[in-house]
Coordinates of C-alpha atoms in Angstrom, one line a residue:
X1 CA 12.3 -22.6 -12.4
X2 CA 8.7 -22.5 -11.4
X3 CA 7.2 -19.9 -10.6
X4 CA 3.6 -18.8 -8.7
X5 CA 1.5 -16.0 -9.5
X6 CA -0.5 -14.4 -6.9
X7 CA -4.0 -15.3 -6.8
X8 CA -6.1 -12.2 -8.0
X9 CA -8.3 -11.7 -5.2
X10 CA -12.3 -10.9 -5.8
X11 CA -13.0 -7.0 -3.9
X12 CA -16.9 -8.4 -3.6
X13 CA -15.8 -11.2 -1.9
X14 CA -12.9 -9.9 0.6
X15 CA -15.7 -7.1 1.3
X16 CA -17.9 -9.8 2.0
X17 CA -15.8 -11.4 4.2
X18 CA -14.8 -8.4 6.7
X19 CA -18.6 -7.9 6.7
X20 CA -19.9 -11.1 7.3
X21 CA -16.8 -12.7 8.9
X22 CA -17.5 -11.0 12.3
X23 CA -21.0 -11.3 12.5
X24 CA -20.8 -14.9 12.2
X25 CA -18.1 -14.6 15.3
X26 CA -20.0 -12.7 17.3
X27 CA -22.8 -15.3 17.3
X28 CA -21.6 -17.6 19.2
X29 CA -20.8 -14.8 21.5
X30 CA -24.5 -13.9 21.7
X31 CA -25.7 -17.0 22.4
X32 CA -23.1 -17.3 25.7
X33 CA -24.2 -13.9 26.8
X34 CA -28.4 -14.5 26.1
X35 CA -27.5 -18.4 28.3
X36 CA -26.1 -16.1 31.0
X37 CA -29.1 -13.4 30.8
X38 CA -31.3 -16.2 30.5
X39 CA -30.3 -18.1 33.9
X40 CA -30.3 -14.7 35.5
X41 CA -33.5 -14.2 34.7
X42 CA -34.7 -17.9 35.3
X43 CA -33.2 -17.3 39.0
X44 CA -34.7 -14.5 39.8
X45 CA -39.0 -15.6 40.5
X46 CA -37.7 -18.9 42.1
X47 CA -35.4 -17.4 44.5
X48 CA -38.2 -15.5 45.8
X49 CA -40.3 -17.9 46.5
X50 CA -36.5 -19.5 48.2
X51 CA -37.0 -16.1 50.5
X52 CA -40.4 -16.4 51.2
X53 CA -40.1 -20.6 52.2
X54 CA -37.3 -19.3 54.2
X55 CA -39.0 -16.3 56.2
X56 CA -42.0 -18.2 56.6
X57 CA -39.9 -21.2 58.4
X58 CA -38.2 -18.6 60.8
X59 CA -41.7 -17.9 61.7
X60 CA -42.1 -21.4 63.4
X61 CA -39.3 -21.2 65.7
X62 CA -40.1 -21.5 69.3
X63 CA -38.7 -21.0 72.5
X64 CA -39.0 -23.2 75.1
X65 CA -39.0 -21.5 79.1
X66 CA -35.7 -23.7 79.7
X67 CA -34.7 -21.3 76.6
X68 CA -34.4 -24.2 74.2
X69 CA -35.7 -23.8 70.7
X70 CA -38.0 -25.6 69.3
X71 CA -39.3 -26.0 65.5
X72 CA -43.0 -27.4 65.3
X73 CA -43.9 -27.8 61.6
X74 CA -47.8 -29.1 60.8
X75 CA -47.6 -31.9 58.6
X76 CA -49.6 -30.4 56.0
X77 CA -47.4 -27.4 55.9
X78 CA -44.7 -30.3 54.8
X79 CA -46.5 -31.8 52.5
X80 CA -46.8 -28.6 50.6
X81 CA -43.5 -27.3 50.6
X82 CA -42.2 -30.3 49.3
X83 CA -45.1 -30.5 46.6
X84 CA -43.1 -29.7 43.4
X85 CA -43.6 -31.4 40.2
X86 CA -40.4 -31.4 38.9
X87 CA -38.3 -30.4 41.5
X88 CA -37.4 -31.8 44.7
X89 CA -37.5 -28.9 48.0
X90 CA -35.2 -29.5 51.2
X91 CA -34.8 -27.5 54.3
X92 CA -33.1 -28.2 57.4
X93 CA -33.6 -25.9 60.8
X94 CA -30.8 -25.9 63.4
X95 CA -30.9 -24.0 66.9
X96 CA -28.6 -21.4 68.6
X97 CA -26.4 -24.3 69.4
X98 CA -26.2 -25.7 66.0
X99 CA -28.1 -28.8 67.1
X100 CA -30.4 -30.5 64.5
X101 CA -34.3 -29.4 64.8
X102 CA -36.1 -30.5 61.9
X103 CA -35.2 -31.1 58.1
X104 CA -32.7 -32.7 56.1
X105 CA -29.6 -33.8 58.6
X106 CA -27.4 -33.5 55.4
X107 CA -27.8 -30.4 54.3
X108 CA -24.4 -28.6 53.2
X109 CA -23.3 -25.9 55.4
X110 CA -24.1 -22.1 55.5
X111 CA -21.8 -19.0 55.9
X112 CA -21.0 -18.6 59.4
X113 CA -23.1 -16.6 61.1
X114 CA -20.9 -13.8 61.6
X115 CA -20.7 -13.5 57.7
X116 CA -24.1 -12.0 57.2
X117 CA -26.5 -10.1 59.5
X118 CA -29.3 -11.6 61.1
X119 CA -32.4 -11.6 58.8
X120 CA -30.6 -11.5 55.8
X121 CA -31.5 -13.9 53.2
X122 CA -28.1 -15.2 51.4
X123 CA -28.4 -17.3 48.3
X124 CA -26.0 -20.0 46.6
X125 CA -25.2 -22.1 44.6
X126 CA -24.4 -26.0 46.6
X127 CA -24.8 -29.6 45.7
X128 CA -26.9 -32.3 48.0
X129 CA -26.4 -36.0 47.0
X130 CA -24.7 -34.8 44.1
X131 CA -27.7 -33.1 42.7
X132 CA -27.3 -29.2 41.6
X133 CA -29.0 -27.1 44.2
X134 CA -30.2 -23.6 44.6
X135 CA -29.7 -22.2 48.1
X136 CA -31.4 -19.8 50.4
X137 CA -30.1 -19.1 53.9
X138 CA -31.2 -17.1 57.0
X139 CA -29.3 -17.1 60.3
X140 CA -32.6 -15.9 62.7
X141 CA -32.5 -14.2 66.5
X142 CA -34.0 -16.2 68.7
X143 CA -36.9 -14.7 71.0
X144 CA -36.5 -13.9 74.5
X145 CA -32.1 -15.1 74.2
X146 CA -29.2 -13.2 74.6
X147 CA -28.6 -10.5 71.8
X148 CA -25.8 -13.7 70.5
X149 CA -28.2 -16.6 70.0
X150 CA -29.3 -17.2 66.8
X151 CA -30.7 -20.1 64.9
X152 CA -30.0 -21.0 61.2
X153 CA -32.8 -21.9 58.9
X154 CA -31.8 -23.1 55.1
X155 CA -34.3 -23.9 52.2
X156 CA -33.1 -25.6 49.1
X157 CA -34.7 -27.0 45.5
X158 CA -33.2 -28.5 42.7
X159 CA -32.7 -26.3 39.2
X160 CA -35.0 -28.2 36.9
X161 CA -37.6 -25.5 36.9
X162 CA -35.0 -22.8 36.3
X163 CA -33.5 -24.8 33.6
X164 CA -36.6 -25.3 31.9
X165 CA -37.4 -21.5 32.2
X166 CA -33.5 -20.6 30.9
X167 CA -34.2 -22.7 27.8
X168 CA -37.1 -21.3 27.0
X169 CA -35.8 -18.1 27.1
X170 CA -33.3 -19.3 25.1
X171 CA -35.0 -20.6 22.7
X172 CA -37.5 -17.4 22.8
X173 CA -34.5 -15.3 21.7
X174 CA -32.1 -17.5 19.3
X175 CA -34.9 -19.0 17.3
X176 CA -35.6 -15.7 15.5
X177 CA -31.5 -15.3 15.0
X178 CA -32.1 -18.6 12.8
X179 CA -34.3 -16.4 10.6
X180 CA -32.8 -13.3 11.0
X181 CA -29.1 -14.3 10.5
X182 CA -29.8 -15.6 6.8
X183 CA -31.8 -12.6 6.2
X184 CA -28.9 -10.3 7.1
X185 CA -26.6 -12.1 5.5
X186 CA -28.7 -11.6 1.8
X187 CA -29.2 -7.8 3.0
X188 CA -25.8 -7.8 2.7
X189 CA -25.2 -9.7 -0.2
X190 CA -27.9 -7.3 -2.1
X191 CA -26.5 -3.9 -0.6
X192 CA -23.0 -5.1 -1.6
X193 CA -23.8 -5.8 -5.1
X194 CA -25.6 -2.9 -5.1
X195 CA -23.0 -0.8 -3.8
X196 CA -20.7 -1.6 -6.5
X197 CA -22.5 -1.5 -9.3
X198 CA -21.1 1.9 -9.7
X199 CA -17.9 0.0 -10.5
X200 CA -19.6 -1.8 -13.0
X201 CA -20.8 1.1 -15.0
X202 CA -17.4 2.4 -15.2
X203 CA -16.1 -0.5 -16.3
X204 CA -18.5 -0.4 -19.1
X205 CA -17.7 3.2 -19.8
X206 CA -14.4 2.1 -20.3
X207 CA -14.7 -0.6 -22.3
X208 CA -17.1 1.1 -24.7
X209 CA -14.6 3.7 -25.5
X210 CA -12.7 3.7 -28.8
X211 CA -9.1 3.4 -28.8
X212 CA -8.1 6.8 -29.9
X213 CA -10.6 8.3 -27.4
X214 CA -8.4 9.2 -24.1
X215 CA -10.6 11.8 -23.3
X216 CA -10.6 11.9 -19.0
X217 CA -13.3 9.9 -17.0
X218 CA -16.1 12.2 -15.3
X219 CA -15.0 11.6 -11.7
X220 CA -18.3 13.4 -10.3
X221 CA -20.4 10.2 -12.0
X222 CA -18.3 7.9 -9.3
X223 CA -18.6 7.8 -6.0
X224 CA -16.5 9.5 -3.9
X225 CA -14.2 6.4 -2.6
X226 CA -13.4 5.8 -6.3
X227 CA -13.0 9.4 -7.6
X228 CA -9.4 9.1 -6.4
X229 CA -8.6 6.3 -8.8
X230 CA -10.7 8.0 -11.4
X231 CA -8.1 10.7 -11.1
X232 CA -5.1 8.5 -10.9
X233 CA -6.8 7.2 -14.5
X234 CA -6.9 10.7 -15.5
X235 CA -4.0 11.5 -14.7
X236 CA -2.7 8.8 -16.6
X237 CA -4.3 9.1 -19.6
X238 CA -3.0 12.6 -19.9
X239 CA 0.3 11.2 -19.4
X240 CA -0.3 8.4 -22.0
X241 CA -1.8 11.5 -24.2
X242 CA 1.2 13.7 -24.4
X243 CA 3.8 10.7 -24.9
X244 CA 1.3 9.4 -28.0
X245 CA 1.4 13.7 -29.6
X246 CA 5.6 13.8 -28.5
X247 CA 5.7 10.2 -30.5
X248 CA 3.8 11.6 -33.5
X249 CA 5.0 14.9 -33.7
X250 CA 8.8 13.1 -33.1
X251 CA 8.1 10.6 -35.9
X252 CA 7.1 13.4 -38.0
X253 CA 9.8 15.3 -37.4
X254 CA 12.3 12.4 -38.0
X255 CA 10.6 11.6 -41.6
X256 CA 11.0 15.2 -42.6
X257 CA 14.9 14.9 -41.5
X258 CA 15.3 11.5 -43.4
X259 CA 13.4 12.9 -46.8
X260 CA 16.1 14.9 -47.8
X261 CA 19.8 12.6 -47.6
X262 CA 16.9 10.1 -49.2
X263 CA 15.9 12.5 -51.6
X264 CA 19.4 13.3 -52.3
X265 CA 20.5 9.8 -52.5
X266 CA 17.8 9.0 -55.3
X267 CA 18.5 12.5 -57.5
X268 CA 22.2 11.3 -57.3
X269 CA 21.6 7.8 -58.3
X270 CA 19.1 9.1 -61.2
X271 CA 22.0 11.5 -62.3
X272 CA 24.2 8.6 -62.3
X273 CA 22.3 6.0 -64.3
X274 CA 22.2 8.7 -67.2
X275 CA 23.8 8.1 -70.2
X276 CA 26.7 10.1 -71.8
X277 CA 28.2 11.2 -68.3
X278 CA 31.5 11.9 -67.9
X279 CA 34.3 9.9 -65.3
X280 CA 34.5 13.5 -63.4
X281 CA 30.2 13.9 -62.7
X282 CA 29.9 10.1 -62.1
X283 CA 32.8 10.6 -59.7
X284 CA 30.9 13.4 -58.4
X285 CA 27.4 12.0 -58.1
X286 CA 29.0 9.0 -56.1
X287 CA 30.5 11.8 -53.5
X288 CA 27.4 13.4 -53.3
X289 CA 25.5 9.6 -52.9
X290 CA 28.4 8.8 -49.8
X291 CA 27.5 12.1 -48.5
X292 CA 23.6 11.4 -48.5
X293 CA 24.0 8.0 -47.3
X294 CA 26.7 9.2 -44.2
X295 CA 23.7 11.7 -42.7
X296 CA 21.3 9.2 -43.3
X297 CA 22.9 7.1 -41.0
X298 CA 23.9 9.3 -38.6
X299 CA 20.2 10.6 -38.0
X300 CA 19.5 7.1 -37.8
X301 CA 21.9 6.2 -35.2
X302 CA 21.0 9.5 -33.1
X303 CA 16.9 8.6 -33.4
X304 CA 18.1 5.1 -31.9
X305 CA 20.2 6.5 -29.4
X306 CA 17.3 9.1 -28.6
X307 CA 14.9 6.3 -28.3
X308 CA 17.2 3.8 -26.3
X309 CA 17.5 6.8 -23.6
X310 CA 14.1 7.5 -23.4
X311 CA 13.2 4.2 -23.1
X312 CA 15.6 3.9 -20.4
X313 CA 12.9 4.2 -17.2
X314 CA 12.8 2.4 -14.4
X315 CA 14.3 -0.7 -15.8
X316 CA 17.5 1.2 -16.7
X317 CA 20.8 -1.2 -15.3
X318 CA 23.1 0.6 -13.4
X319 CA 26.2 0.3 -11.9
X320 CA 29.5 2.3 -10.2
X321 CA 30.9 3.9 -13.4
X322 CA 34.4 6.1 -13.3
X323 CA 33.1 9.7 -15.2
X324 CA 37.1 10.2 -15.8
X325 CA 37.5 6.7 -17.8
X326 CA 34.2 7.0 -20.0
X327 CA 35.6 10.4 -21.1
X328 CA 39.1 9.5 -22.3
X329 CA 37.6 6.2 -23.8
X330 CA 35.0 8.2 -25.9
X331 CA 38.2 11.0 -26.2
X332 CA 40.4 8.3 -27.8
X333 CA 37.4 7.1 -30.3
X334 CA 36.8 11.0 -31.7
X335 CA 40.5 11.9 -31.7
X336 CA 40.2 10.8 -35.5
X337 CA 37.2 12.8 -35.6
X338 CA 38.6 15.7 -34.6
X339 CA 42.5 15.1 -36.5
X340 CA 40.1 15.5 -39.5
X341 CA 38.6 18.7 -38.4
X342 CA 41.8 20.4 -36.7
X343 CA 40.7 20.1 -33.7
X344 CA 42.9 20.4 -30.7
X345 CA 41.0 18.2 -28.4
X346 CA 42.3 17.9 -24.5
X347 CA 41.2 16.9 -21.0
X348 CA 41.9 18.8 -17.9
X349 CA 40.7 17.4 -14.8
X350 CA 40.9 14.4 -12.2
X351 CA 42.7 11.2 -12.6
X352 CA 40.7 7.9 -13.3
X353 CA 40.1 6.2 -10.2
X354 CA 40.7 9.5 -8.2
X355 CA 38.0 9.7 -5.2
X356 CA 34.8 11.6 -6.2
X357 CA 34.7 10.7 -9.9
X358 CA 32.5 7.8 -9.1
X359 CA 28.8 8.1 -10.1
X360 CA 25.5 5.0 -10.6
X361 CA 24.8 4.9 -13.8
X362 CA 24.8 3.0 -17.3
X363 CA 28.0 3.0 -18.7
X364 CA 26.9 3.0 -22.2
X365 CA 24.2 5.8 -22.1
X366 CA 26.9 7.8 -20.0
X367 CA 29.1 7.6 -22.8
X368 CA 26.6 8.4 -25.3
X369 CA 25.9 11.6 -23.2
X370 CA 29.8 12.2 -23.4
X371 CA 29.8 11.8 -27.6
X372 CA 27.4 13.6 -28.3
X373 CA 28.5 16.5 -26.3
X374 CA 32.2 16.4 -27.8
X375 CA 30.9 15.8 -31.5
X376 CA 28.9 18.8 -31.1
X377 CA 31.6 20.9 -30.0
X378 CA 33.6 19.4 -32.5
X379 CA 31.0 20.1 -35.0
X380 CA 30.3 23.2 -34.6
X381 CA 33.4 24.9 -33.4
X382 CA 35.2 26.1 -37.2
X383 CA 38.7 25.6 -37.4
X384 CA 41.3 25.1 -40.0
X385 CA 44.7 24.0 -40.2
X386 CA 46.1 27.7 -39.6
X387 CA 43.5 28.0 -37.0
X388 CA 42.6 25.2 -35.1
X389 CA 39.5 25.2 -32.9
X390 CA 40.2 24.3 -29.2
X391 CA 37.5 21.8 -27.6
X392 CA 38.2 20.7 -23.7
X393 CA 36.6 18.3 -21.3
X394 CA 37.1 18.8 -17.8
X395 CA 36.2 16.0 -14.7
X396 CA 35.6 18.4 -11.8
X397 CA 34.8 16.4 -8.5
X398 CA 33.3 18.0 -5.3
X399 CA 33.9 15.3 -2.4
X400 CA 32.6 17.0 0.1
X401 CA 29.4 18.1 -1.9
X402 CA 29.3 14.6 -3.2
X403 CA 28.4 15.6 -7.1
X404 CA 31.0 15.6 -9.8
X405 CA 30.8 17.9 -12.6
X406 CA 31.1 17.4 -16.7
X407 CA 32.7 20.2 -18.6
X408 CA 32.9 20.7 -22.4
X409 CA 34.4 23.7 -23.5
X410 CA 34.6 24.6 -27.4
X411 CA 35.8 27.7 -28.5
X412 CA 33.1 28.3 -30.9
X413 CA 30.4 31.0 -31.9
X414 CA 28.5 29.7 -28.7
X415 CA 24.6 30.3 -28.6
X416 CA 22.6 33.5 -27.9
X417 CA 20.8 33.3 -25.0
X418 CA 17.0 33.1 -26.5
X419 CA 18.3 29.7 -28.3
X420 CA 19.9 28.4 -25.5
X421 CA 16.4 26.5 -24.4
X422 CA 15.6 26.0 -28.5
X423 CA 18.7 23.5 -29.1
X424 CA 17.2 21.1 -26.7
X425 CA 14.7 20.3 -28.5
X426 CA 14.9 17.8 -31.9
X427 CA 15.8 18.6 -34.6
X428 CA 16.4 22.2 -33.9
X429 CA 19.6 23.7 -35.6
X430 CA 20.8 27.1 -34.9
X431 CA 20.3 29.3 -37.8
X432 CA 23.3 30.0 -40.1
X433 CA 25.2 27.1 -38.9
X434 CA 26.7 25.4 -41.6
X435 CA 27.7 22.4 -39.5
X436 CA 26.4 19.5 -40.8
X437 CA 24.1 17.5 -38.1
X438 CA 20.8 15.5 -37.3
X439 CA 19.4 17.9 -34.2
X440 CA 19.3 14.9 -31.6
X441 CA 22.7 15.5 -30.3
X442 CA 21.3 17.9 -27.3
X443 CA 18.2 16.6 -26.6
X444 CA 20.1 13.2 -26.4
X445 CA 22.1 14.5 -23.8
X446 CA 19.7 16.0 -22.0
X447 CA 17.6 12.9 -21.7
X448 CA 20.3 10.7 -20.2
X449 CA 21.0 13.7 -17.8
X450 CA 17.7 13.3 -16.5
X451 CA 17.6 9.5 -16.6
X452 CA 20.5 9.9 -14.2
X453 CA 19.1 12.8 -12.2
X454 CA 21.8 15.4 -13.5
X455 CA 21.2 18.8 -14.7
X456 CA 22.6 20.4 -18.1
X457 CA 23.4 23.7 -17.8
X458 CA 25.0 25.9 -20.9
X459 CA 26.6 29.2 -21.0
X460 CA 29.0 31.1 -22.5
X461 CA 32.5 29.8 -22.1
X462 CA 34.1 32.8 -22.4
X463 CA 31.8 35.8 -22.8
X464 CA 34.8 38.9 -22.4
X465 CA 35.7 37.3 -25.9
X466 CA 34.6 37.0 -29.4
X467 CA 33.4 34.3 -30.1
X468 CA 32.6 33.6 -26.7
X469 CA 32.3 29.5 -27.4
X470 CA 30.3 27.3 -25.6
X471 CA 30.0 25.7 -22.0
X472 CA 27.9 22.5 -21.3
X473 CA 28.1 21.8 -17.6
X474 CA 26.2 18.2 -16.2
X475 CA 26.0 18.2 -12.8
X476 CA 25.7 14.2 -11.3
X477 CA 25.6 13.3 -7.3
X478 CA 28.7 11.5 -7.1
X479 CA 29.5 8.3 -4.8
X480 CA 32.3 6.6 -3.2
X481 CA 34.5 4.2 -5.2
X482 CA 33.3 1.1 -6.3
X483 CA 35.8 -0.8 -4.0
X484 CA 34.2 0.5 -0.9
X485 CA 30.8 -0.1 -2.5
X486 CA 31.5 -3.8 -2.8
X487 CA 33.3 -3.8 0.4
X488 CA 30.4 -2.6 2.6
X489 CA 27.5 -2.7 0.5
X490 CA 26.0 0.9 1.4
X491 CA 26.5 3.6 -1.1

């Protein structure tokens, strides 16, 4: 199976990116907009000189006494307007009847004259013998006509001049860009290093610390966009400081419970290597070294289980499990258990399979949660053979509520209320109980309960009698059957 790991991306660089990434867009943009400017402002001297051609033509219009117009233009007055180095002028005059007068006969054709009002200079945009051709247009009233007759005088030149002008422009205002975009982009470069250098140094502050040092990060020496992770770090390492001390202070704690069946185990085995001992004290040192080697393993086994549970997390597997099945399964393992003890051990409670008794969680932890709860009622509850000790577990589901509850009743000495929050914690044994234990049952319990977000609640089971006994309640949010589950896929 292959498999592709995400390429780590570089913060200086996508930074770099969003910065320069639209400048380098809007460029092109600029240059469109400064062409645009740039023509406008090419236009603008040459059609005034467009107007003044054109106002100085209407000038020349004559009428005749027959009331026909007439257009006399001197020669030399022709020879300069259509003096242009680069560009070539036309005009073209036409009378109140649209009839040719002087000019180019070609010329393309104006707005109509009812379009604009008389006097009014209009320029355009047109094309004469397919050459590009700027425009300027005046429909003029004719002296001494009726108020209606008007004659239409038009004066054109080709854009070469304004081109020109345009490009220079142009060039005027994006040569400096080609200097001035590098530049910004090294600003840039430089302020973004700069800018997160700050990054850098706490890098190095990091890195320079010890292992043992998880002392927090001064957050004021960042700047404020990263004081957020700096706390997040913090917060972390505070975290990651008060796991390391409940590690020690648990491993410390678990080799002062192991010294002493280890302890016993060698004094026994020294007694027994002596010489001159008798069948009965060999018999009895051997007792004492099964003993010994029993609690050793039993503390071992409960500091695994411990550790299994808290190691649970995120990564804990889970599934539908039936509360009323793990019960009598772990029920039918300690009857021996409690046979040995006399110990009347019974259930009281729903059926397996009944609705409501469902639950997500990991079937072994579950029923680790469920031993160690009936051993230590078993434990701990005295009984004889004339008076046997009652222990009961109960499956108590609340449909409607969704949550199921766990009950273990033992009719024991129970625990005084200022202990109650003591026996939680390892290793802790209730004073002047002669029940022979590791500690780790409760807090065992306790930490799969809140691996699977349940509660542990204990009280007296029966407090109008003496002893009142003990009652550990776990509260978990129930679910619907595993059936339905599979069948519709939404718990």
């Amino acid at each position: 199976m292959k498999i592709f790991q995400r390429e780590q991306r570089s913060l200086f660089g996508e930074i770099l990116d969003w910065m320069l990434t639209p400048l380098l867009l809007l460029w092109p943009v600029s240059l469109a907009l400064t062409w645009l400017v740039a023509q406008s402002l090419a236009n603008k001297p040459f059609d005034r000189a467009l107007e003044y051609n054109v106002h100085a033509l209407a000038q020349l219009i004559m009428v005749e006494p027959d009331g026909r117009a007439q257009f006399n233009l001197p020669l030399p007055a022709t020879e300069i307007l259509r003096a242009d180095e680069s560009d070539m002028v036309f005009y073209q005059v036409l009378d109140n009847k649209g009839e040719h007068l002087s000019g180019d006969r070609d010329f393309p054709s104006a707005h109509s004259r009812y379009d604009v009002p008389p006097g009014e200079v209009v320029l355009r945009d047109d094309e004469l013998r397919g050459v590009d051709i700027r425009v300027a247009a005046m429909w003029v009233r004719l002296p001494l006509v009726g108020n209606d007759e008007l004659a239409l005088v038009q004066v054109a030149e080709t854009r070469e001049k304004r081109s020109v002008l345009a490009a220079e422009i142009i060039k005027g205002v994006m040569l400096p860009q080609f200097v001035i975009l590098p530049l910004a982009v090294l600003l840039v470069w430089l302020a973004l290093a700069r800018g997160i250098k700050p990054l850098h140094r706490l890098e190095e502050r990091i890195r320079a610390r010890k292992p043992e040092d998880l002392s927090p990060l001064n957050h004021r020496a960042v700047p404020m966009e990263v004081a957020p992770l700096v706390d997040a770090v913090n917060d972390l390492l505070r975290r990651l400081n008060e796991s390391l001390a409940t590690q020690k202070r648990f491993l410390a704690d678990a080799a002062h419970q192991l010294k002493t069946p280890l302890a016993g185990l060698r004094m026994q085995a020294d007694l027994a290597q002596r010489e001159g001992m008798s069948t009965q004290e060999l018999k009895r040192s051997l007792e004492q070294i099964a003993r010994s080697s029993v609690r050793a393993t039993h503390t071992v086994n409960q500091l695994l289980s411990l550790a299994r549970a808290e190691g649970g997390g995120t990564g804990l597997q889970r599934a539908p499990c039936d509360l009323v099945s793990l019960v009598i399964e772990v029920m039918q393992d300690l009857l021996p258990q409690a046979m040995e003890r006399h110990v009347d051990m019974g259930y009281e409670g729903a059926e397996p399979g009944d609705p409501g008794v469902w639950l997500q969680g990991n079937a072994t932890l579950l029923k680790e949660l469920v031993r160690n709860l009936l051993s230590n009622a078993i434990n701990y509850s005295p009984s004889s053979a004339e008076h046997p000790a009652v222990v009961t577990a109960r499956v108590l589901p609340d449909v409607l509520a969704r949550v199921v509850l766990l009950q273990v009743e033992d009719t024991g000495p129970g625990v005084p209320q200022e202990e109650r929050d003591l026996v939680f914690q390892p290793f802790y044994r209730a004073l002047g109980s002669e029940a022979d234990g590791s500690g780790l049952g409760l807090p065992i319990v306790q930490e799969i309960a809140r691996q699977h977000g349940a509660e542990v609640v204990l009280s007296d089971a029966q407090p109008q009698r003496k002893p009142p006994g003990a009652l550990f309640s776990v509260r978990f949010n129930a679910i619907r059957s595993a059936a339905s589950i599979e069948a519709t896929g939404v718990d």
